[in-house]
Amino acid sequence: MRPDVSLFLKRSPEYAAWAKITPAGDVFLTALPIYHGFDARMSEQRRRRGPERAAHRGPSAIPQLPTRRVRNPYPPMALLSADQIEAIHLASMHILENFGIEVMNARALALFEKAGAKVDHATMNVRVDRGMVEEALKTTRAAYTLTPRNPANTIHLGGDTINFTLVAGPANVHDMERGRRAGNLRDYQDLVRLAQHFNCIHMLGNQVCAPIELPANSRHLDTYFANLTLTDKCFHVSAIGRGRALDGIEMMAIARGLSLEEMAASPGVTTIISVNSPRRFDEMMAEGLMTMAEHGQSVAVTPFTLMGAMSPVTLAGALAQQNAEALFGVVLTQLVRPGAPVMYGAFTSNVDMKSGAPAFGTPENTKANVASGQLARRYNLPYRTTPGSASNAADAQGAYETMMALWGAVLGHGNLVYHAAGWQEGGLTASLEEFIIDVEMIQHMMEFLRPIVVDEAELAVEALGRVPTGGHFFGEPHTLERYATAFYQPMLSNWQNYEAWREAGSLDATARATRLWKKALEEYVEPAMEADVREALEAHMAHRREAIGQGEP
C-alpha cells in the first residue's frame, strides 16, 4: 500500500481521532491512504465488462434492476386484530343483507335474482346474504397468472408476489419542458415506451393518458394497439361497457395467436371495476365486469372510498363499506363464470375536510392499504392496492406522499400496486418526471425486499481478521469481489459533494429526472412483432372502427 493520502470532509466530531488536520468548528479533514491496487482492479473489471455492456445498451445506459419476479419475503403487517377483522366482515354482511347495492344493469339484476338474491327492479337494489358470498368465495382463486405476448413477462397475482404498474386514467400529461397539456396519442406512446424500458414496471394500466384528439368511441383501439406493439407486457383493458373490454381481450388473443377459448384458459389482460361508491355499480362497469368474467379474464373490483365524501369519515366505517362493495363485485364475477380470476381491490383514502379535495399518501391512506391487505387475505384473494399523491408537481410532496402510501402497499402485501409510477395531481395528470422519481422509489423498494443473506461468505470473518484495527476494507479481496454489486446503484440520486454538484449545474432531483426520461426514450428498443400479427391487429381495428361508426362500442 502506498503512503499517498486522500482527504475527506467529516462533519462529526467522532471522526476527530482519525483527523490529520482539524479545522475550526465541527468540520474535520481526514487523511486516509489510497490503495492503488483497488483502483487498478476496478479499472480492469470495468474493461472486462465493457464489451458486454456495449452489446446491450452501451456503457452509459441508465442503471436499472434486471427483470425479475418480485417477492415479499417478510410477514405482512397486521394493524387489525382477528376480532377487528371479523367485526368489519360482519358489518359488511349487514350492509349487503339489509342495505343492498344498486346495480344499474338488467343482465346483472337477472343473474342475482336467479341466484336467490333479493332484487327490487324498481330501485335496482340487490341484497345478498352471507351464504351467497361464502358460496362465491369457494370458486375464486387465491393466485393466478396473466400471460402477455412475451411469456417472459408473465404476471403472477397472489401469494407473496408484488407487481408495479404504470399510472392509468389521467386526462393530462406534464413534463418540465413542455408544461401541462391535454392527453394525446404521442405522449401516450412515449409513456408506454418508458414502461417497456424500465424493468420494474411489470404491467400497463388502462390508458396512461386519454388521447383526446381521437374519437372517444374508438380510441381504446389505438391505445390497445400501442400497448401491444410498443411493449410486450400485460395491460389493463377499459371496462366501460362490453365492447371496449372485448376488444382488449380479442386484440391480446390475436397478439398471442390464441382463440378466445384458449385465452379464457390462459388469461392475458385484466381490468379495474371502479365501484361508484357509495353502494352503486353503474351499467357500463357492471357490463364490463361481466364481459371480462365471461371470457375468463382478470377483474379487480375496486371501490373508491374517500372518507368523508363517498364513505364514512371513520376508517373502520370506510373499510366496512369498501369490503361490502368489493365482495359484491366478487360474487357477480362468480355468478357469471365460477372460477373467473378476480382480485380484491382497495382504494380508500380521505378528503381535505376544509375543501373536500381528495388527499393521497396520508397516514389514513397508508393504514387503509395495510388493513385492506388483511381483508383480502381473510377471503384468500389476490390484493390490488395503490400509492399516490395529491401534489401538483413532481416535488418533495409528491415523493413523500407516494412513498408513504407505497409503504402501506408493500407492508400490506399488495400483489398489484396500481398507478405505481407517474401519478400526479391526484390522478389528473401523468407526469414524466414523477414517473422517473417513482421508478427510483420502486427500485429502492425492490431491493429492500431482498432478504438479508447470512452465511460464511457474507459474515466476512476472515476479512475482519485481516484488516488491522483502525484500517479500512477498500483493498480487501472480500470487498473487491463485490464492489460492483454490493449496494443498490440509484439512477436518480446524486451523491456528489456540494462543490462538484454545483459545478455540474446544481440540478435537483426533478431536473435530473427530466434528463433521465429523455435518455430512456433514446435507449428504448421496440420489442419485435411478427408482420402477420401486426397486420391482423390492424385488420381488427379497421373492422371494429367500421362496426362502431358513430355509436358506442
Short mmCIF file of C-alpha atoms in Angstrom, two decimals, residues 36-541:
data_model
loop_
_atom_site.label_atom_id
_atom_site.label_comp_id
_atom_site.label_asym_id
_atom_site.label_seq_id
_atom_site.Cartn_x
_atom_site.Cartn_y
_atom_site.Cartn_z
CA HIS A 36 -3.91 1.95 -5.80
CA GLY A 37 -4.39 -1.76 -6.27
CA PHE A 38 -8.10 -1.21 -5.62
CA ASP A 39 -8.26 1.43 -8.36
CA ALA A 40 -6.37 -0.83 -10.76
CA ARG A 41 -8.65 -3.79 -10.05
CA MET A 42 -11.73 -1.61 -10.55
CA SER A 43 -10.39 -0.34 -13.87
CA GLU A 44 -9.56 -3.84 -15.04
CA GLN A 45 -13.03 -5.14 -14.17
CA ARG A 46 -14.61 -2.17 -15.93
CA ARG A 47 -12.58 -3.00 -19.05
CA ARG A 48 -13.68 -6.62 -18.90
CA ARG A 49 -17.33 -5.58 -18.60
CA GLY A 50 -17.07 -3.04 -21.42
CA PRO A 51 -17.79 -5.27 -24.44
CA GLU A 52 -20.68 -6.96 -22.66
CA ARG A 53 -22.30 -3.63 -21.73
CA ALA A 54 -21.80 -2.23 -25.22
CA ALA A 55 -23.50 -5.27 -26.69
CA HIS A 56 -26.60 -4.42 -24.70
CA ARG A 57 -27.24 -0.73 -24.10
CA GLY A 58 -23.88 0.90 -24.26
CA PRO A 59 -21.55 1.99 -21.50
CA SER A 60 -23.72 4.91 -20.38
CA ALA A 61 -27.07 3.14 -20.17
CA ILE A 62 -29.34 4.18 -17.31
CA PRO A 63 -28.64 1.81 -14.41
CA GLN A 64 -31.65 -0.26 -13.50
CA LEU A 65 -32.51 -3.55 -11.85
CA PRO A 66 -32.89 -6.62 -14.05
CA THR A 67 -36.27 -8.10 -14.86
CA ARG A 68 -37.37 -10.41 -12.08
CA ARG A 69 -40.39 -11.69 -10.24
CA VAL A 70 -40.54 -9.54 -7.12
CA ARG A 71 -41.48 -11.36 -3.96
CA ASN A 72 -42.19 -10.04 -0.49
CA PRO A 73 -40.41 -12.40 1.93
CA TYR A 74 -41.48 -10.64 5.11
CA PRO A 75 -44.61 -11.29 7.18
CA PRO A 76 -47.47 -8.92 6.31
CA MET A 77 -48.11 -6.14 8.78
CA ALA A 78 -51.26 -6.58 10.86
CA LEU A 79 -52.79 -3.31 12.02
CA LEU A 80 -56.07 -5.00 12.89
CA SER A 81 -56.61 -7.88 15.29
CA ALA A 82 -58.51 -11.00 14.21
CA ASP A 83 -61.52 -9.76 16.19
CA GLN A 84 -61.42 -6.39 14.44
CA ILE A 85 -61.24 -8.05 11.02
CA GLU A 86 -64.25 -10.15 11.93
CA ALA A 87 -66.15 -7.09 13.16
CA ILE A 88 -65.53 -5.38 9.77
CA HIS A 89 -66.63 -8.56 7.97
CA LEU A 90 -69.87 -8.73 9.96
CA ALA A 91 -70.58 -5.04 9.32
CA SER A 92 -70.06 -5.69 5.60
CA MET A 93 -72.51 -8.59 5.70
CA HIS A 94 -75.05 -6.34 7.42
CA ILE A 95 -74.65 -3.78 4.61
CA LEU A 96 -75.16 -6.42 1.92
CA GLU A 97 -78.11 -8.11 3.63
CA ASN A 98 -80.00 -5.04 4.86
CA PHE A 99 -78.98 -2.01 2.76
CA GLY A 100 -78.07 -3.66 -0.52
CA ILE A 101 -76.19 -2.43 -3.57
CA GLU A 102 -77.67 -0.56 -6.53
CA VAL A 103 -76.94 -2.35 -9.83
CA MET A 104 -77.86 -0.30 -12.90
CA ASN A 105 -77.73 -3.24 -15.31
CA ALA A 106 -80.64 -5.50 -16.24
CA ARG A 107 -78.46 -8.51 -17.10
CA ALA A 108 -76.71 -8.35 -13.73
CA LEU A 109 -80.04 -7.97 -11.90
CA ALA A 110 -81.30 -11.11 -13.61
CA LEU A 111 -78.19 -13.06 -12.60
CA PHE A 112 -78.54 -12.06 -8.96
CA GLU A 113 -82.25 -12.82 -8.93
CA LYS A 114 -81.69 -16.26 -10.44
CA ALA A 115 -79.08 -16.98 -7.76
CA GLY A 116 -81.54 -16.15 -4.97
CA ALA A 117 -80.70 -12.55 -4.13
CA LYS A 118 -83.46 -10.12 -3.18
CA VAL A 119 -83.85 -7.83 -6.18
CA ASP A 120 -86.02 -4.71 -6.32
CA HIS A 121 -86.25 -3.96 -10.03
CA ALA A 122 -87.85 -0.55 -9.44
CA THR A 123 -84.91 0.75 -7.41
CA MET A 124 -82.36 -1.69 -8.90
CA ASN A 125 -81.36 -2.58 -5.34
CA VAL A 126 -79.85 -6.02 -4.73
CA ARG A 127 -79.48 -7.60 -1.32
CA VAL A 128 -77.34 -10.72 -0.96
CA ASP A 129 -76.91 -12.84 2.15
CA ARG A 130 -73.69 -14.09 3.62
CA GLY A 131 -74.37 -17.59 2.34
CA MET A 132 -74.20 -16.34 -1.27
CA VAL A 133 -70.91 -14.58 -0.51
CA GLU A 134 -69.47 -17.74 1.04
CA GLU A 135 -70.53 -19.86 -1.94
CA ALA A 136 -68.92 -17.42 -4.38
CA LEU A 137 -65.66 -17.43 -2.43
CA LYS A 138 -65.47 -21.21 -2.77
CA THR A 139 -64.83 -20.87 -6.51
CA THR A 140 -62.40 -17.92 -6.52
CA ARG A 141 -58.65 -18.40 -6.90
CA ALA A 142 -56.01 -17.50 -4.35
CA ALA A 143 -53.48 -16.94 -7.15
CA TYR A 144 -53.34 -16.89 -10.93
CA THR A 145 -51.21 -15.65 -13.80
CA LEU A 146 -51.62 -13.24 -16.72
CA THR A 147 -49.58 -14.01 -19.83
CA PRO A 148 -48.76 -11.33 -22.43
CA ARG A 149 -47.37 -11.93 -25.92
CA ASN A 150 -43.94 -12.37 -24.32
CA PRO A 151 -44.28 -15.16 -21.73
CA ALA A 152 -41.10 -13.92 -20.03
CA ASN A 153 -43.23 -11.02 -18.74
CA THR A 154 -45.92 -13.21 -17.19
CA ILE A 155 -47.62 -11.60 -14.21
CA HIS A 156 -48.16 -13.63 -11.03
CA LEU A 157 -51.04 -12.40 -8.89
CA GLY A 158 -51.42 -13.71 -5.36
CA GLY A 159 -49.18 -15.16 -2.69
CA ASP A 160 -46.06 -13.15 -1.93
CA THR A 161 -45.56 -11.69 -5.42
CA ILE A 162 -45.78 -7.93 -5.93
CA ASN A 163 -46.21 -6.19 -9.31
CA PHE A 164 -46.00 -2.48 -10.15
CA THR A 165 -47.95 -0.75 -12.92
CA LEU A 166 -47.80 2.43 -14.92
CA VAL A 167 -50.24 5.20 -13.96
CA ALA A 168 -53.65 4.91 -15.60
CA GLY A 169 -56.51 7.23 -16.49
CA PRO A 170 -55.22 10.84 -16.29
CA ALA A 171 -56.71 13.40 -18.64
CA ASN A 172 -53.47 15.40 -18.77
CA VAL A 173 -49.71 14.99 -19.24
CA HIS A 174 -46.91 17.10 -17.78
CA ASP A 175 -43.18 17.47 -18.08
CA MET A 176 -40.87 20.28 -17.03
CA GLU A 177 -40.02 21.34 -20.59
CA ARG A 178 -43.46 21.45 -22.22
CA GLY A 179 -45.69 22.00 -19.23
CA ARG A 180 -49.20 20.67 -18.60
CA ARG A 181 -51.25 19.67 -21.64
CA ALA A 182 -54.21 17.54 -22.59
CA GLY A 183 -53.58 13.84 -23.09
CA ASN A 184 -52.67 12.86 -26.65
CA LEU A 185 -51.52 9.80 -28.55
CA ARG A 186 -47.89 10.91 -28.91
CA ASP A 187 -47.48 11.32 -25.16
CA TYR A 188 -49.40 8.10 -24.59
CA GLN A 189 -46.92 6.25 -26.78
CA ASP A 190 -43.93 7.80 -25.04
CA LEU A 191 -45.23 6.86 -21.61
CA VAL A 192 -45.84 3.31 -22.81
CA ARG A 193 -42.29 3.20 -24.18
CA LEU A 194 -40.98 4.25 -20.78
CA ALA A 195 -42.97 1.46 -19.13
CA GLN A 196 -41.42 -1.03 -21.54
CA HIS A 197 -37.93 0.34 -20.95
CA PHE A 198 -37.93 0.06 -17.17
CA ASN A 199 -37.91 -3.49 -15.87
CA CYS A 200 -39.57 -2.62 -12.56
CA ILE A 201 -42.79 -1.64 -14.36
CA HIS A 202 -44.39 -5.03 -14.79
CA MET A 203 -47.68 -4.01 -16.34
CA LEU A 204 -49.53 -1.16 -18.06
CA GLY A 205 -52.60 0.48 -16.61
CA ASN A 206 -55.71 1.36 -18.55
CA GLN A 207 -54.93 4.37 -20.76
CA VAL A 208 -51.92 6.06 -19.19
CA CYS A 209 -53.45 9.25 -20.54
CA ALA A 210 -56.53 9.88 -22.66
CA PRO A 211 -55.62 10.71 -26.30
CA ILE A 212 -58.44 13.20 -26.58
CA GLU A 213 -57.69 14.15 -30.20
CA LEU A 214 -59.04 10.71 -31.19
CA PRO A 215 -62.76 9.75 -31.25
CA ALA A 216 -63.86 8.75 -27.76
CA ASN A 217 -65.79 5.73 -29.02
CA SER A 218 -62.81 4.10 -30.74
CA ARG A 219 -59.60 5.47 -29.22
CA HIS A 220 -59.36 2.41 -27.00
CA LEU A 221 -58.35 0.54 -30.17
CA ASP A 222 -55.42 2.91 -30.69
CA THR A 223 -54.27 2.59 -27.10
CA TYR A 224 -54.52 -1.22 -27.15
CA PHE A 225 -52.50 -1.24 -30.37
CA ALA A 226 -49.82 0.94 -28.75
CA ASN A 227 -49.77 -1.34 -25.72
CA LEU A 228 -49.32 -4.44 -27.87
CA THR A 229 -46.79 -3.10 -30.38
CA LEU A 230 -44.65 -0.79 -28.23
CA THR A 231 -44.45 -3.22 -25.32
CA ASP A 232 -44.65 -6.95 -24.76
CA LYS A 233 -46.13 -6.66 -21.26
CA CYS A 234 -49.62 -7.26 -19.88
CA PHE A 235 -52.06 -4.36 -19.78
CA HIS A 236 -55.41 -3.34 -18.36
CA VAL A 237 -58.32 -3.00 -20.74
CA SER A 238 -61.12 -0.48 -20.41
CA ALA A 239 -64.23 -1.94 -18.81
CA ILE A 240 -66.55 0.91 -19.82
CA GLY A 241 -69.09 -1.43 -21.37
CA ARG A 242 -68.85 -4.72 -23.21
CA GLY A 243 -67.31 -3.55 -26.49
CA ARG A 244 -64.18 -1.90 -25.06
CA ALA A 245 -63.47 -4.87 -22.79
CA LEU A 246 -64.00 -7.41 -25.57
CA ASP A 247 -61.76 -5.51 -27.98
CA GLY A 248 -58.92 -5.67 -25.48
CA ILE A 249 -59.45 -9.40 -24.96
CA GLU A 250 -59.58 -10.07 -28.70
CA MET A 251 -56.51 -7.99 -29.51
CA MET A 252 -54.44 -9.72 -26.84
CA ALA A 253 -55.63 -13.06 -28.20
CA ILE A 254 -54.51 -12.02 -31.71
CA ALA A 255 -51.10 -10.93 -30.39
CA ARG A 256 -50.66 -14.28 -28.65
CA GLY A 257 -52.02 -16.34 -31.53
CA LEU A 258 -54.85 -17.76 -29.41
CA SER A 259 -58.58 -18.26 -29.75
CA LEU A 260 -60.92 -16.67 -27.20
CA GLU A 261 -61.44 -20.11 -25.68
CA GLU A 262 -57.70 -20.56 -25.27
CA MET A 263 -57.43 -17.07 -23.79
CA ALA A 264 -60.11 -17.97 -21.24
CA ALA A 265 -57.94 -20.86 -20.07
CA SER A 266 -54.82 -18.65 -20.03
CA PRO A 267 -55.86 -15.06 -19.23
CA GLY A 268 -53.74 -12.21 -20.55
CA VAL A 269 -55.49 -8.98 -19.58
CA THR A 270 -57.18 -7.52 -16.55
CA THR A 271 -59.33 -4.52 -15.70
CA ILE A 272 -60.30 -2.31 -12.80
CA ILE A 273 -64.00 -2.22 -11.97
CA SER A 274 -64.48 1.10 -10.21
CA VAL A 275 -67.46 0.96 -7.88
CA ASN A 276 -69.46 4.18 -7.90
CA SER A 277 -69.29 4.45 -4.12
CA PRO A 278 -71.34 4.50 -2.05
CA ARG A 279 -73.02 1.22 -3.00
CA ARG A 280 -73.58 1.57 -6.74
CA PHE A 281 -72.42 -0.40 -9.78
CA ASP A 282 -73.29 1.62 -12.86
CA GLU A 283 -74.49 -0.01 -16.09
CA MET A 284 -71.19 0.19 -18.01
CA MET A 285 -68.96 -1.03 -15.18
CA ALA A 286 -71.28 -3.95 -14.47
CA GLU A 287 -71.30 -4.86 -18.16
CA GLY A 288 -67.53 -4.62 -18.38
CA LEU A 289 -67.15 -6.84 -15.30
CA MET A 290 -69.46 -9.48 -16.71
CA THR A 291 -67.73 -9.44 -20.10
CA MET A 292 -64.32 -9.96 -18.54
CA ALA A 293 -65.57 -12.76 -16.28
CA GLU A 294 -67.45 -14.41 -19.14
CA HIS A 295 -64.18 -14.66 -21.10
CA GLY A 296 -62.12 -15.80 -18.13
CA GLN A 297 -60.13 -12.58 -17.82
CA SER A 298 -59.00 -10.93 -14.61
CA VAL A 299 -61.03 -8.34 -12.73
CA ALA A 300 -60.03 -6.15 -9.78
CA VAL A 301 -63.20 -4.93 -8.06
CA THR A 302 -62.16 -1.62 -6.54
CA PRO A 303 -64.43 0.67 -4.51
CA PHE A 304 -63.28 4.30 -4.47
CA THR A 305 -63.99 5.14 -0.87
CA LEU A 306 -62.84 8.63 0.08
CA MET A 307 -63.50 9.06 3.78
CA GLY A 308 -65.77 11.99 4.48
CA ALA A 309 -67.12 12.10 0.91
CA MET A 310 -68.06 8.71 -0.59
CA SER A 311 -67.70 6.77 2.66
CA PRO A 312 -67.93 7.38 6.40
CA VAL A 313 -65.32 9.69 7.88
CA THR A 314 -64.02 6.90 10.11
CA LEU A 315 -61.55 4.33 8.80
CA ALA A 316 -63.44 1.36 10.25
CA GLY A 317 -66.67 2.51 8.58
CA ALA A 318 -64.92 3.13 5.26
CA LEU A 319 -63.33 -0.33 5.38
CA ALA A 320 -66.69 -1.96 6.12
CA GLN A 321 -68.24 -0.20 3.09
CA GLN A 322 -65.25 -0.97 0.87
CA ASN A 323 -65.39 -4.61 1.92
CA ALA A 324 -69.11 -4.93 1.16
CA GLU A 325 -68.77 -3.34 -2.27
CA ALA A 326 -65.71 -5.40 -3.20
CA LEU A 327 -67.31 -8.68 -2.11
CA PHE A 328 -70.47 -7.85 -4.02
CA GLY A 329 -68.45 -7.48 -7.22
CA VAL A 330 -66.59 -10.72 -6.46
CA VAL A 331 -69.93 -12.52 -6.18
CA LEU A 332 -71.03 -11.18 -9.57
CA THR A 333 -67.88 -12.49 -11.28
CA GLN A 334 -68.55 -15.97 -9.93
CA LEU A 335 -72.21 -15.88 -10.92
CA VAL A 336 -71.08 -15.21 -14.48
CA ARG A 337 -68.31 -17.81 -14.53
CA PRO A 338 -67.35 -19.82 -11.45
CA GLY A 339 -63.57 -19.76 -11.12
CA ALA A 340 -63.18 -16.48 -13.03
CA PRO A 341 -59.99 -14.76 -11.82
CA VAL A 342 -60.78 -11.85 -9.52
CA MET A 343 -58.82 -9.57 -7.18
CA TYR A 344 -59.84 -7.77 -4.02
CA GLY A 345 -59.36 -4.11 -4.91
CA ALA A 346 -58.99 -1.27 -2.43
CA PHE A 347 -58.64 2.47 -2.84
CA THR A 348 -59.54 4.04 0.48
CA SER A 349 -58.19 7.46 1.37
CA ASN A 350 -59.56 10.69 2.79
CA VAL A 351 -60.53 14.18 1.71
CA ASP A 352 -59.36 17.55 2.96
CA MET A 353 -62.22 18.39 5.30
CA LYS A 354 -61.66 22.11 4.69
CA SER A 355 -62.08 21.96 0.91
CA GLY A 356 -63.40 18.49 0.06
CA ALA A 357 -60.40 17.87 -2.20
CA PRO A 358 -59.10 14.27 -2.35
CA ALA A 359 -55.92 13.56 -0.43
CA PHE A 360 -53.49 10.68 -1.03
CA GLY A 361 -50.40 9.38 0.70
CA THR A 362 -51.86 10.33 4.07
CA PRO A 363 -51.45 8.31 7.27
CA GLU A 364 -55.09 7.22 6.88
CA ASN A 365 -54.50 6.13 3.28
CA THR A 366 -51.42 4.18 4.35
CA LYS A 367 -53.26 2.43 7.17
CA ALA A 368 -56.09 1.57 4.78
CA ASN A 369 -53.58 -0.01 2.39
CA VAL A 370 -52.27 -2.24 5.17
CA ALA A 371 -55.69 -3.11 6.62
CA SER A 372 -57.17 -3.86 3.19
CA GLY A 373 -54.47 -6.46 2.70
CA GLN A 374 -55.67 -8.17 5.86
CA LEU A 375 -59.20 -8.24 4.49
CA ALA A 376 -58.06 -9.64 1.14
CA ARG A 377 -56.24 -12.44 2.96
CA ARG A 378 -59.37 -13.07 5.05
CA TYR A 379 -61.06 -14.10 1.79
CA ASN A 380 -57.96 -15.71 0.23
CA LEU A 381 -57.97 -13.30 -2.73
CA PRO A 382 -55.13 -11.53 -4.57
CA TYR A 383 -54.90 -7.89 -3.49
CA ARG A 384 -54.80 -4.73 -5.63
CA THR A 385 -53.71 -1.51 -3.92
CA THR A 386 -52.36 1.93 -4.86
CA PRO A 387 -49.86 4.59 -3.79
CA GLY A 388 -50.41 8.18 -4.89
CA SER A 389 -50.10 11.86 -4.14
CA ALA A 390 -52.22 15.00 -4.36
CA SER A 391 -49.20 17.14 -5.26
CA ASN A 392 -49.50 19.32 -8.35
CA ALA A 393 -45.78 18.96 -9.11
CA ALA A 394 -43.02 16.36 -9.14
CA ASP A 395 -41.69 17.75 -5.89
CA ALA A 396 -40.96 16.73 -2.30
CA GLN A 397 -44.68 16.48 -1.50
CA GLY A 398 -45.19 14.16 -4.45
CA ALA A 399 -42.31 11.98 -3.26
CA TYR A 400 -43.14 11.72 0.44
CA GLU A 401 -46.87 11.17 -0.11
CA THR A 402 -46.22 8.50 -2.72
CA MET A 403 -43.61 6.77 -0.58
CA MET A 404 -45.92 6.83 2.44
CA ALA A 405 -48.69 5.05 0.53
CA LEU A 406 -46.18 2.76 -1.17
CA TRP A 407 -45.01 1.54 2.21
CA GLY A 408 -48.62 0.73 3.06
CA ALA A 409 -48.96 -1.23 -0.19
CA VAL A 410 -45.80 -3.23 0.47
CA LEU A 411 -46.37 -3.80 4.19
CA GLY A 412 -49.95 -4.81 3.37
CA HIS A 413 -48.62 -7.39 0.88
CA GLY A 414 -50.26 -5.92 -2.20
CA ASN A 415 -49.98 -8.17 -5.24
CA LEU A 416 -50.83 -5.48 -7.79
CA VAL A 417 -49.66 -1.95 -7.00
CA TYR A 418 -51.69 0.09 -9.46
CA HIS A 419 -50.74 3.66 -10.51
CA ALA A 420 -47.26 2.93 -9.13
CA ALA A 421 -45.37 5.27 -11.50
CA GLY A 422 -46.31 8.66 -12.94
CA TRP A 423 -49.32 9.64 -10.81
CA GLN A 424 -49.56 13.40 -10.19
CA GLU A 425 -52.24 15.94 -9.25
CA GLY A 426 -54.42 13.35 -7.56
CA GLY A 427 -54.53 11.24 -10.70
CA LEU A 428 -55.48 14.02 -13.10
CA THR A 429 -52.03 14.20 -14.69
CA ALA A 430 -49.40 11.72 -15.85
CA SER A 431 -46.01 13.28 -15.11
CA LEU A 432 -42.86 12.16 -16.87
CA GLU A 433 -40.63 13.46 -14.07
CA GLU A 434 -42.81 11.84 -11.43
CA PHE A 435 -42.59 8.61 -13.40
CA ILE A 436 -38.79 8.63 -13.05
CA ILE A 437 -38.93 9.54 -9.35
CA ASP A 438 -41.45 6.74 -8.76
CA VAL A 439 -39.32 4.22 -10.66
CA GLU A 440 -36.44 5.10 -8.36
CA MET A 441 -38.64 4.56 -5.30
CA ILE A 442 -39.95 1.26 -6.68
CA GLN A 443 -36.42 0.03 -7.28
CA HIS A 444 -35.46 1.04 -3.74
CA MET A 445 -38.42 -1.00 -2.51
CA MET A 446 -37.47 -3.99 -4.66
CA GLU A 447 -34.00 -4.02 -3.15
CA PHE A 448 -35.45 -3.64 0.34
CA LEU A 449 -37.46 -6.80 -0.34
CA ARG A 450 -34.30 -8.82 -0.97
CA PRO A 451 -33.73 -10.92 2.17
CA ILE A 452 -30.51 -10.47 4.14
CA VAL A 453 -28.15 -13.36 3.45
CA VAL A 454 -26.28 -14.71 6.45
CA ASP A 455 -23.71 -17.36 5.55
CA GLU A 456 -19.98 -17.90 5.88
CA ALA A 457 -19.09 -15.64 2.94
CA GLU A 458 -21.45 -12.85 3.99
CA LEU A 459 -20.26 -12.85 7.60
CA ALA A 460 -16.79 -11.93 6.30
CA VAL A 461 -15.00 -13.20 9.39
CA GLU A 462 -11.73 -13.80 7.51
CA ALA A 463 -11.77 -10.27 6.09
CA LEU A 464 -12.43 -8.88 9.54
CA GLY A 465 -9.39 -10.76 10.79
CA ARG A 466 -7.12 -9.46 8.02
CA VAL A 467 -7.89 -5.76 8.44
CA PRO A 468 -5.90 -4.19 11.31
CA THR A 469 -7.53 -2.01 13.91
CA GLY A 470 -8.06 1.48 12.52
CA GLY A 471 -7.62 0.20 8.95
CA HIS A 472 -10.09 0.02 6.08
CA PHE A 473 -11.70 -2.55 3.81
CA PHE A 474 -11.19 -0.84 0.42
CA GLY A 475 -8.38 -3.15 -0.65
CA GLU A 476 -9.71 -6.34 0.88
CA PRO A 477 -10.34 -9.19 -1.62
CA HIS A 478 -13.75 -9.63 0.02
CA THR A 479 -14.57 -6.03 -0.99
CA LEU A 480 -13.01 -6.25 -4.45
CA GLU A 481 -15.03 -9.34 -5.31
CA ARG A 482 -18.29 -7.50 -4.50
CA TYR A 483 -17.66 -3.83 -5.15
CA ALA A 484 -19.78 -3.68 -8.33
CA THR A 485 -22.83 -5.42 -6.84
CA ALA A 486 -22.57 -4.85 -3.09
CA PHE A 487 -25.06 -1.97 -2.98
CA TYR A 488 -28.03 -0.74 -4.96
CA GLN A 489 -26.96 1.73 -7.63
CA PRO A 490 -29.56 4.52 -7.93
CA MET A 491 -30.28 6.13 -11.27
CA LEU A 492 -31.67 9.41 -9.90
CA SER A 493 -29.90 10.09 -6.61
CA ASN A 494 -26.89 12.40 -6.66
CA TRP A 495 -24.11 11.65 -4.18
CA GLN A 496 -21.62 14.30 -5.26
CA ASN A 497 -20.27 16.74 -2.71
CA TYR A 498 -21.68 20.22 -2.83
CA GLU A 499 -18.87 21.75 -4.90
CA ALA A 500 -19.00 19.04 -7.55
CA TRP A 501 -22.80 19.17 -7.66
CA ARG A 502 -22.71 22.95 -8.14
CA GLU A 503 -20.10 22.70 -10.89
CA ALA A 504 -22.27 20.12 -12.66
CA GLY A 505 -25.18 22.58 -12.84
CA SER A 506 -26.85 22.33 -9.39
CA LEU A 507 -29.56 20.04 -10.77
CA ASP A 508 -32.16 18.91 -8.24
CA ALA A 509 -33.92 15.54 -8.47
CA THR A 510 -36.72 16.86 -10.70
CA ALA A 511 -34.27 18.37 -13.18
CA ARG A 512 -32.27 15.16 -13.22
CA ALA A 513 -35.50 13.23 -13.80
CA THR A 514 -36.12 15.31 -16.94
CA ARG A 515 -32.76 14.25 -18.32
CA LEU A 516 -33.46 10.62 -17.44
CA TRP A 517 -36.85 10.24 -19.13
CA LYS A 518 -35.39 11.80 -22.28
CA LYS A 519 -32.43 9.44 -22.14
CA ALA A 520 -34.71 6.46 -21.52
CA LEU A 521 -36.68 7.26 -24.66
CA GLU A 522 -33.40 7.36 -26.57
CA GLU A 523 -32.43 3.96 -25.18
CA TYR A 524 -35.86 2.41 -25.75
CA VAL A 525 -35.96 -0.61 -28.05
CA GLU A 526 -39.28 -1.64 -29.57
CA PRO A 527 -39.97 -5.34 -28.99
CA ALA A 528 -40.19 -7.37 -32.18
CA MET A 529 -43.57 -8.42 -33.55
CA GLU A 530 -44.26 -10.71 -36.49
CA ALA A 531 -45.56 -8.84 -39.54
CA ASP A 532 -48.63 -11.08 -39.88
CA VAL A 533 -49.58 -10.45 -36.23
CA ARG A 534 -49.33 -6.70 -36.72
CA GLU A 535 -51.44 -6.93 -39.86
CA ALA A 536 -54.06 -8.97 -38.02
CA LEU A 537 -54.26 -6.34 -35.28
CA GLU A 538 -54.61 -3.57 -37.86
CA ALA A 539 -57.33 -5.53 -39.65
CA HIS A 540 -59.23 -5.98 -36.38
CA MET A 541 -59.01 -2.26 -35.68
#
